[in-house]
PDB file of C-alpha atoms in Angstrom:
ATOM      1  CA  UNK T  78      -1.933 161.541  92.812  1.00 38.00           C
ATOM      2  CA  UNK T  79      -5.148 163.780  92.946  1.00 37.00           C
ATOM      3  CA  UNK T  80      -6.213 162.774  96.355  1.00 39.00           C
ATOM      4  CA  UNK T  81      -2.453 163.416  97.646  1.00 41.00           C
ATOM      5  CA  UNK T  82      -2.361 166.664  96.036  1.00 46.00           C
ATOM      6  CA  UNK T  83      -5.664 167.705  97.184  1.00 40.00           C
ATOM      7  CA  UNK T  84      -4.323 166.617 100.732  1.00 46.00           C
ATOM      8  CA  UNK T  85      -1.030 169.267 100.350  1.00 57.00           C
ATOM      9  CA  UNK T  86       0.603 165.396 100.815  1.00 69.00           C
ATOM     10  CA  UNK T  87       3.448 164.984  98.354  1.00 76.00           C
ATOM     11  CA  UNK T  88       2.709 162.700  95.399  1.00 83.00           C
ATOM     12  CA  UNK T  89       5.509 160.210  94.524  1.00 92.00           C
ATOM     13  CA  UNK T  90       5.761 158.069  91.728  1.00 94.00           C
ATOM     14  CA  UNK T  91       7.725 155.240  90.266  1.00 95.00           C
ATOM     15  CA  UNK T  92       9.245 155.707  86.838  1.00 94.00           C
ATOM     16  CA  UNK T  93      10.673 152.480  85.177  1.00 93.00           C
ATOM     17  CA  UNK T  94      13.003 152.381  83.197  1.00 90.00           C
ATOM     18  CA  UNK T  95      15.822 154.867  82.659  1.00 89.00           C
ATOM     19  CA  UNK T  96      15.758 155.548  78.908  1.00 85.00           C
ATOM     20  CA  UNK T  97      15.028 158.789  76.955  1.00 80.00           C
ATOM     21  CA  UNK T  98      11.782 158.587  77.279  1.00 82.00           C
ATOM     22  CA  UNK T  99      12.131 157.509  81.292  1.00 88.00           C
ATOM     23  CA  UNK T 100      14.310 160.147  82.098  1.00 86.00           C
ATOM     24  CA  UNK T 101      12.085 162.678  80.412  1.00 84.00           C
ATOM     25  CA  UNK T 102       8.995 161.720  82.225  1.00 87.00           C
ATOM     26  CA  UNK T 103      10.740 162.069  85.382  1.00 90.00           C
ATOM     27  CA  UNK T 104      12.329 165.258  85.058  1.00 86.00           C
ATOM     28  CA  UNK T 105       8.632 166.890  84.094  1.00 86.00           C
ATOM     29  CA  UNK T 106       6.946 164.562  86.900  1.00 90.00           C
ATOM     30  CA  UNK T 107      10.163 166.919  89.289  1.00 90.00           C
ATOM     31  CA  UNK T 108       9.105 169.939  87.734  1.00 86.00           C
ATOM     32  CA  UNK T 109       5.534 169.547  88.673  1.00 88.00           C
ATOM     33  CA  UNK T 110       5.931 168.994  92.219  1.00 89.00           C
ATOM     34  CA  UNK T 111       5.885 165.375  92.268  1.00 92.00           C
ATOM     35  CA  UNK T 112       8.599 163.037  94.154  1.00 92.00           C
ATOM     36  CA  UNK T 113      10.146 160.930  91.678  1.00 94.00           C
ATOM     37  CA  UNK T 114      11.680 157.086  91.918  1.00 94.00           C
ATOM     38  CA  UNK T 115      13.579 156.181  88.725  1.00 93.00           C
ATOM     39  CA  UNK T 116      14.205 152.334  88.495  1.00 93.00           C
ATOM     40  CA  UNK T 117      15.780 149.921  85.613  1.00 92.00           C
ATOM     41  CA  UNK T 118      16.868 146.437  85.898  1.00 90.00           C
ATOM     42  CA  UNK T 119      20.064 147.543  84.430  1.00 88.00           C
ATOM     43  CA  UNK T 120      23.558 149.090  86.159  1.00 88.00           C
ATOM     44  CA  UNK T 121      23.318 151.956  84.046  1.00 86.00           C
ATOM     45  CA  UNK T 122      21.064 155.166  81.875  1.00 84.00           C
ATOM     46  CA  UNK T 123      19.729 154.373  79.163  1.00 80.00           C
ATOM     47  CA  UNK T 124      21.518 150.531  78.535  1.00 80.00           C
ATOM     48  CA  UNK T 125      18.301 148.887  76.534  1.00 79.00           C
ATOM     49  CA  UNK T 126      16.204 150.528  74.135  1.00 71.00           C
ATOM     50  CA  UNK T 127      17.422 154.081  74.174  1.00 68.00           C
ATOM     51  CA  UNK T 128      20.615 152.653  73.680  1.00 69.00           C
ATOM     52  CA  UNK T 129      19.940 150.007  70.670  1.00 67.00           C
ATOM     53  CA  UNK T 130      18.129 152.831  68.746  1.00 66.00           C
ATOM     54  CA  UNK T 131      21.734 154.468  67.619  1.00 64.00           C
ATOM     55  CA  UNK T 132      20.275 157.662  68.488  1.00 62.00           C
ATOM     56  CA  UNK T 133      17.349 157.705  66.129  1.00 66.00           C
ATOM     57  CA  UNK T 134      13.827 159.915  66.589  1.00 66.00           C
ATOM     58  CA  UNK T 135      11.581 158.859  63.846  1.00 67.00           C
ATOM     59  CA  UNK T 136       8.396 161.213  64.165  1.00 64.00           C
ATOM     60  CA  UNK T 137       7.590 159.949  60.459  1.00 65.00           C
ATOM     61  CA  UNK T 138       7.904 156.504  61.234  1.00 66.00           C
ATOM     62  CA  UNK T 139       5.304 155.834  63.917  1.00 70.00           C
ATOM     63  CA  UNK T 140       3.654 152.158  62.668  1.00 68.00           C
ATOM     64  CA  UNK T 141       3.421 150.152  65.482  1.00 69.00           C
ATOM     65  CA  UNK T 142       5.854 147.095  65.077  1.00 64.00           C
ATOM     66  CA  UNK T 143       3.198 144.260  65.308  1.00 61.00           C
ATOM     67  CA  UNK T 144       1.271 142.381  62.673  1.00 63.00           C
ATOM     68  CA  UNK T 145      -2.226 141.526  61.691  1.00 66.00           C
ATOM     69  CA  UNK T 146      -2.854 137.560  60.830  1.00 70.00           C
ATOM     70  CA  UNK T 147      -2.981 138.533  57.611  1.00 73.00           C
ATOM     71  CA  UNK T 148      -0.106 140.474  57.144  1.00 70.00           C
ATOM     72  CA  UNK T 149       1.640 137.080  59.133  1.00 71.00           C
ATOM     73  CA  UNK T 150      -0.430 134.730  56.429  1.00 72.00           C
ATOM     74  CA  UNK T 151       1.088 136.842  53.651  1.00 72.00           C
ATOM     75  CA  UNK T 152       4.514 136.882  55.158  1.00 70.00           C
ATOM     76  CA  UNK T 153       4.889 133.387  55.898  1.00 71.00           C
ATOM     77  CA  UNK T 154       2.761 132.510  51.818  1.00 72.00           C
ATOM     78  CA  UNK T 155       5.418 135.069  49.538  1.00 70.00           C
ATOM     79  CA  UNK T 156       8.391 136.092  49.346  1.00 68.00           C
ATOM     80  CA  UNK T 157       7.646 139.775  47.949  1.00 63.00           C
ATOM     81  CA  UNK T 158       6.467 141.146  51.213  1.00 61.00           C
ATOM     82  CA  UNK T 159       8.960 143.357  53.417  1.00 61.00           C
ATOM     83  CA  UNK T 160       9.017 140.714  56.135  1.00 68.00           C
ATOM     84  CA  UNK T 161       9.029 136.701  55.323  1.00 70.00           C
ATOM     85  CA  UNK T 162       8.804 133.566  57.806  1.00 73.00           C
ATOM     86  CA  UNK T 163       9.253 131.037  56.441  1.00 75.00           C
ATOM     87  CA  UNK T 164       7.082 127.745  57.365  1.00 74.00           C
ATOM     88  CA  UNK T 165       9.915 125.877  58.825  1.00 78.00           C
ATOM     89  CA  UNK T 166      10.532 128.742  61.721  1.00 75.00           C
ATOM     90  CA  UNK T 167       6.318 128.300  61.928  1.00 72.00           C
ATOM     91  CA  UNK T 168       6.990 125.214  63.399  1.00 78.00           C
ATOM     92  CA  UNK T 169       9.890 125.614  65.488  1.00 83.00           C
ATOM     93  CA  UNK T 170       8.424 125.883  69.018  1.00 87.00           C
ATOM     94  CA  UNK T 171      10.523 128.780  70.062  1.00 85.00           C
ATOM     95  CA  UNK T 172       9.571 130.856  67.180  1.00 77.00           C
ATOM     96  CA  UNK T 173       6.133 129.702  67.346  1.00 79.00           C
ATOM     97  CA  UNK T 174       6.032 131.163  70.504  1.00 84.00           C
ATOM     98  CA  UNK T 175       7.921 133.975  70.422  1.00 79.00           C
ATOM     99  CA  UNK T 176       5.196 134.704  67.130  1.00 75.00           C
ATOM    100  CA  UNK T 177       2.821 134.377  69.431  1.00 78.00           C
ATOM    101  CA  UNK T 178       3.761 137.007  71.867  1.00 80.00           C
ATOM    102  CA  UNK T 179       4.265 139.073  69.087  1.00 74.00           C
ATOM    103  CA  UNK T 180       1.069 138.909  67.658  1.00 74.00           C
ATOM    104  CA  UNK T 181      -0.883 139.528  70.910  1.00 77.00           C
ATOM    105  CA  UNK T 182       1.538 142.161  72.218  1.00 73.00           C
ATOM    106  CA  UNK T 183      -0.425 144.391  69.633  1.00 70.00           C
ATOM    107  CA  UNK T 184      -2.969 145.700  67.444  1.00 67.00           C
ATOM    108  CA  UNK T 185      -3.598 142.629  65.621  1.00 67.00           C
ATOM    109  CA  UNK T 186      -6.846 144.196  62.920  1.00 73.00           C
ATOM    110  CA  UNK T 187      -5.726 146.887  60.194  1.00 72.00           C
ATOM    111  CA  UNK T 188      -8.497 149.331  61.635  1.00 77.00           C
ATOM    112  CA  UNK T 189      -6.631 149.095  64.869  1.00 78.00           C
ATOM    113  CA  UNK T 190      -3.062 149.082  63.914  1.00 75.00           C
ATOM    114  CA  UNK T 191      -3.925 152.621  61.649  1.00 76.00           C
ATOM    115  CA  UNK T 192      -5.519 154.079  65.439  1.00 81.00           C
ATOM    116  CA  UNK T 193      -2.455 152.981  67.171  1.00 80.00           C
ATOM    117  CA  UNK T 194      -0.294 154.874  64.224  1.00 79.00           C
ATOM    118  CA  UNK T 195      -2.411 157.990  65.131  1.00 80.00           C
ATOM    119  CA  UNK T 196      -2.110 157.883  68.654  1.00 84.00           C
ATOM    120  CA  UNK T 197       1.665 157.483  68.645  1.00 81.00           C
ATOM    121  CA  UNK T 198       2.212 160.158  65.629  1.00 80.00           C
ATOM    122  CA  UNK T 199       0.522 162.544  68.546  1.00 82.00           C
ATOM    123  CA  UNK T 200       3.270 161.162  70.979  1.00 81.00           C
ATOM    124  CA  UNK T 201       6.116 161.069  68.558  1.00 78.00           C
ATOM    125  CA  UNK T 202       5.275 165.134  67.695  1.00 80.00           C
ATOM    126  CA  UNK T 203       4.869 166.054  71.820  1.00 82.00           C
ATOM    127  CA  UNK T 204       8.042 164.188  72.390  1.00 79.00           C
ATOM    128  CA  UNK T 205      10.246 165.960  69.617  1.00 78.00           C
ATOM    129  CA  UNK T 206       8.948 169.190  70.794  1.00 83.00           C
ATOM    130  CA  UNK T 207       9.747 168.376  74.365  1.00 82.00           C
ATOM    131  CA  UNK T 208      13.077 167.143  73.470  1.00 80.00           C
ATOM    132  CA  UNK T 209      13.686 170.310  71.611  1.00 83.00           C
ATOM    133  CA  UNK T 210      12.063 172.383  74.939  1.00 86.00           C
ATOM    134  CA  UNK T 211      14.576 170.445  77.464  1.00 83.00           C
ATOM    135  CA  UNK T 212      17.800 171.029  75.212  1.00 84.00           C
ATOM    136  CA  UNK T 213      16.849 174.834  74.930  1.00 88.00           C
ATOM    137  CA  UNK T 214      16.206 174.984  78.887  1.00 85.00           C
ATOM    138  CA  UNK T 215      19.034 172.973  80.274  1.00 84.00           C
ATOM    139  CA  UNK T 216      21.345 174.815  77.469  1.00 89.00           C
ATOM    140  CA  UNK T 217      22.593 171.204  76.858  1.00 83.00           C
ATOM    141  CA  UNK T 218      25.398 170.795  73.967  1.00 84.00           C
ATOM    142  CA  UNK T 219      23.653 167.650  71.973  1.00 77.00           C
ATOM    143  CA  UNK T 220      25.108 167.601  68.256  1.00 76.00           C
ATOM    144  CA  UNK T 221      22.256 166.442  66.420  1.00 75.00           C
ATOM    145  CA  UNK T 222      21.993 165.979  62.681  1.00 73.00           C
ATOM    146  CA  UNK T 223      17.612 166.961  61.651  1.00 75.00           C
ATOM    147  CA  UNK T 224      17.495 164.916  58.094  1.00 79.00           C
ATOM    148  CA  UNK T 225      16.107 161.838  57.596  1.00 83.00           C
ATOM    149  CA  UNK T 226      16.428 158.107  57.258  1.00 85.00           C
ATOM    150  CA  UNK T 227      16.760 156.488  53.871  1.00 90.00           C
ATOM    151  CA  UNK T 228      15.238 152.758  53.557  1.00 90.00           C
ATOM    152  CA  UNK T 229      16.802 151.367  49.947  1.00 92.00           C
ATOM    153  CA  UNK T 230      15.789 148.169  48.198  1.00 92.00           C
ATOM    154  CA  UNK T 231      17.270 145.313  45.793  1.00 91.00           C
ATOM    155  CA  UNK T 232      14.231 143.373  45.416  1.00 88.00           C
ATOM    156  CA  UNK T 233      11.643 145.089  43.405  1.00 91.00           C
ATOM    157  CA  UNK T 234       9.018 143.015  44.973  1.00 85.00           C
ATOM    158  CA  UNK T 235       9.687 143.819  48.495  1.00 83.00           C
ATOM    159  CA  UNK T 236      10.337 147.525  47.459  1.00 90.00           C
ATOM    160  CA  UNK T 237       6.720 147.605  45.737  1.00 89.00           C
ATOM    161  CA  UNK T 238       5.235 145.654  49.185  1.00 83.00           C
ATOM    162  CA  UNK T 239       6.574 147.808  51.882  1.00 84.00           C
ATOM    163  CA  UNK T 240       5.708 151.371  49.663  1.00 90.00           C
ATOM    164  CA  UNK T 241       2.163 149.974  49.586  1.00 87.00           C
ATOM    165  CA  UNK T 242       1.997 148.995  53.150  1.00 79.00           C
ATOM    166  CA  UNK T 243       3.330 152.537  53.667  1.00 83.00           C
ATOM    167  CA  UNK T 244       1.113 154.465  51.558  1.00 87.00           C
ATOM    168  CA  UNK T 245      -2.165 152.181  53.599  1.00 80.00           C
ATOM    169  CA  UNK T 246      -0.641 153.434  57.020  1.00 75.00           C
ATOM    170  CA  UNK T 247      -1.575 157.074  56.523  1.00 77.00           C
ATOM    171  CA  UNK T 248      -3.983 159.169  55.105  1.00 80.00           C
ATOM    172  CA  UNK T 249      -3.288 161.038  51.407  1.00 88.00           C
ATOM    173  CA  UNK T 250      -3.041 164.235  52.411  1.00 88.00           C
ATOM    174  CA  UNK T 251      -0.136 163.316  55.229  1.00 82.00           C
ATOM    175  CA  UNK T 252       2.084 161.233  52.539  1.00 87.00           C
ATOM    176  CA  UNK T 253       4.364 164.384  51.282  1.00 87.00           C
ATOM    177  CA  UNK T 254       4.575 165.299  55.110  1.00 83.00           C
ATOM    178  CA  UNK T 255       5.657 162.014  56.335  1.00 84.00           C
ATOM    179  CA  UNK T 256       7.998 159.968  53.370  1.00 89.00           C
ATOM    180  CA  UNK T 257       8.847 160.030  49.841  1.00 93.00           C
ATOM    181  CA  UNK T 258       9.410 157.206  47.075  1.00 95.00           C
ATOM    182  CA  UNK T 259      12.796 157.728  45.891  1.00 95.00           C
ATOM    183  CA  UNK T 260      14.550 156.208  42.561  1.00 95.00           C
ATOM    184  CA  UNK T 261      18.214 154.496  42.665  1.00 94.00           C
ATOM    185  CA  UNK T 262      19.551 157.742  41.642  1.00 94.00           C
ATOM    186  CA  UNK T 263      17.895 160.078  44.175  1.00 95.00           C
ATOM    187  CA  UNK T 264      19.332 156.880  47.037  1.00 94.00           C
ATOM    188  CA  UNK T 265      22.544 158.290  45.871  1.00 95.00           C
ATOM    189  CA  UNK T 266      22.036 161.501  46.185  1.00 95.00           C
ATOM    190  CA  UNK T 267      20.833 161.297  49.054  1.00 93.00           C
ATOM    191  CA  UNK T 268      23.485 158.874  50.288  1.00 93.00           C
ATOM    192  CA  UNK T 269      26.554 158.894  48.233  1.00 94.00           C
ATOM    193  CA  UNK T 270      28.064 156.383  49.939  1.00 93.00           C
ATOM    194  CA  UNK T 271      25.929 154.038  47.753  1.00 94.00           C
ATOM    195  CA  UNK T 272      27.306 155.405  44.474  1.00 93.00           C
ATOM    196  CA  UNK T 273      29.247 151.674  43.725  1.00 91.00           C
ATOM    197  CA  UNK T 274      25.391 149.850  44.332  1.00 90.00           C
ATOM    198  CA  UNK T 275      23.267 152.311  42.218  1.00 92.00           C
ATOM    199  CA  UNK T 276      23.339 148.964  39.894  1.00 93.00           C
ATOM    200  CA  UNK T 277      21.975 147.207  42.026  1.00 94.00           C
ATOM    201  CA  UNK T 278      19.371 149.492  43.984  1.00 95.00           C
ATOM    202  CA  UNK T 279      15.496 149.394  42.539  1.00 94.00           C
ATOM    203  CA  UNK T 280      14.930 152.459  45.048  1.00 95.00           C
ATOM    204  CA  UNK T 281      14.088 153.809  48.563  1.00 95.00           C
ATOM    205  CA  UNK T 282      11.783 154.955  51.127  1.00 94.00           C
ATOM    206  CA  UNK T 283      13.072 158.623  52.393  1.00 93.00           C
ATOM    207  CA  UNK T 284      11.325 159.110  56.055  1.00 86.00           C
TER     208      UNK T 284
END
């Protein structure tokens, strides 16, 4: 793209995939100067990820979705973590494999899953304020509710696991910033819909 611009020739590049973040790219790539291809496998916008997501931007919530082998070795040896597999899907071939693409797909050390975390808190915090720069520009009517997502637990176990592996994924000072450990009661509050389950609610992760 340098060589093209330096050249006065004009620079065109492929975008894949026609999701939020897709679309986005492409529409700064047009601003910029640059001819722009837009291509997805499926017959319409945004029919995969940005679609499955229900509309969700988690800037608080930026842990990449892989696992270290020990985080699979504790998964697969208790029950109290967030995530179990249990050893008879360890030996089903599809799920082996499927685990295995998993695994390698990512950062697979804790030292490089807490970088990866960094990096895409940077992205996640460009991206809402590029969002928020396209809906003022284009005047664009998006009803949009800024709160924030409630995680509640039954098990006490795999409430006390996942607020751990939370509190490990960022630094100290970024913890008030990012979530807050809420009780049963505070779940309600903050999501009355749950009043008839307070019984049975140990309490929540509010992102």
């Amino acid at each position: 793209a340098c060589t093209a611009q330096a050249t006065g020739a004009q620079p065109h590049i492929a975008v894949i995939g026609t999701g939020l973040v897709g679309l986005t790219l492409a529409s700064s790539l047009r601003q910029r100067g640059f001819r722009v291809t837009v291509i997805d496998r499926q017959p319409t916008v945004a029919g995969e990820c940005s679609y499955a997501n229900a509309a969700l931007l988690m800037r608080s919530f930026s842990r990449p979705k892989t696992a270290t082998i020990p985080q699979l070795l504790r998964w697969a040896l208790s029950r109290s973590e967030p995530v179990h597999v249990s050893w008879r899907a360890l030996v089903d071939p599809a799920m082996t494999a499927f685990g295995l693409r998993f695994l390698l797909s990512g950062p697979q050390t804790e030292q490089v899953a807490l970088e990866t975390t960094r990096i895409t808190d940077r992205l996640a915090q460009f991206s809402i304020k590029r969002i928020e720069a396209i809906i003022k520009e284009k005047n664009l009517q998006v009803p949009s509710i800024k709160g924030g997502v409630l995680m509640f637990f039954r098990d006490p176990a795999k409430f006390r696991a996942l607020v751990e592996e939370t509190e490990r994924s960022f630094p100290p000072e970024q913890h008030a910033d990012r979530f807050r450990v809420v009780s049963a009661e505070e779940c309600v509050e903050l999501e009355p819909i749950l009043a008839k389950q307070k019984d049975q609610i140990v309490g929540g992760i509010f992102w």
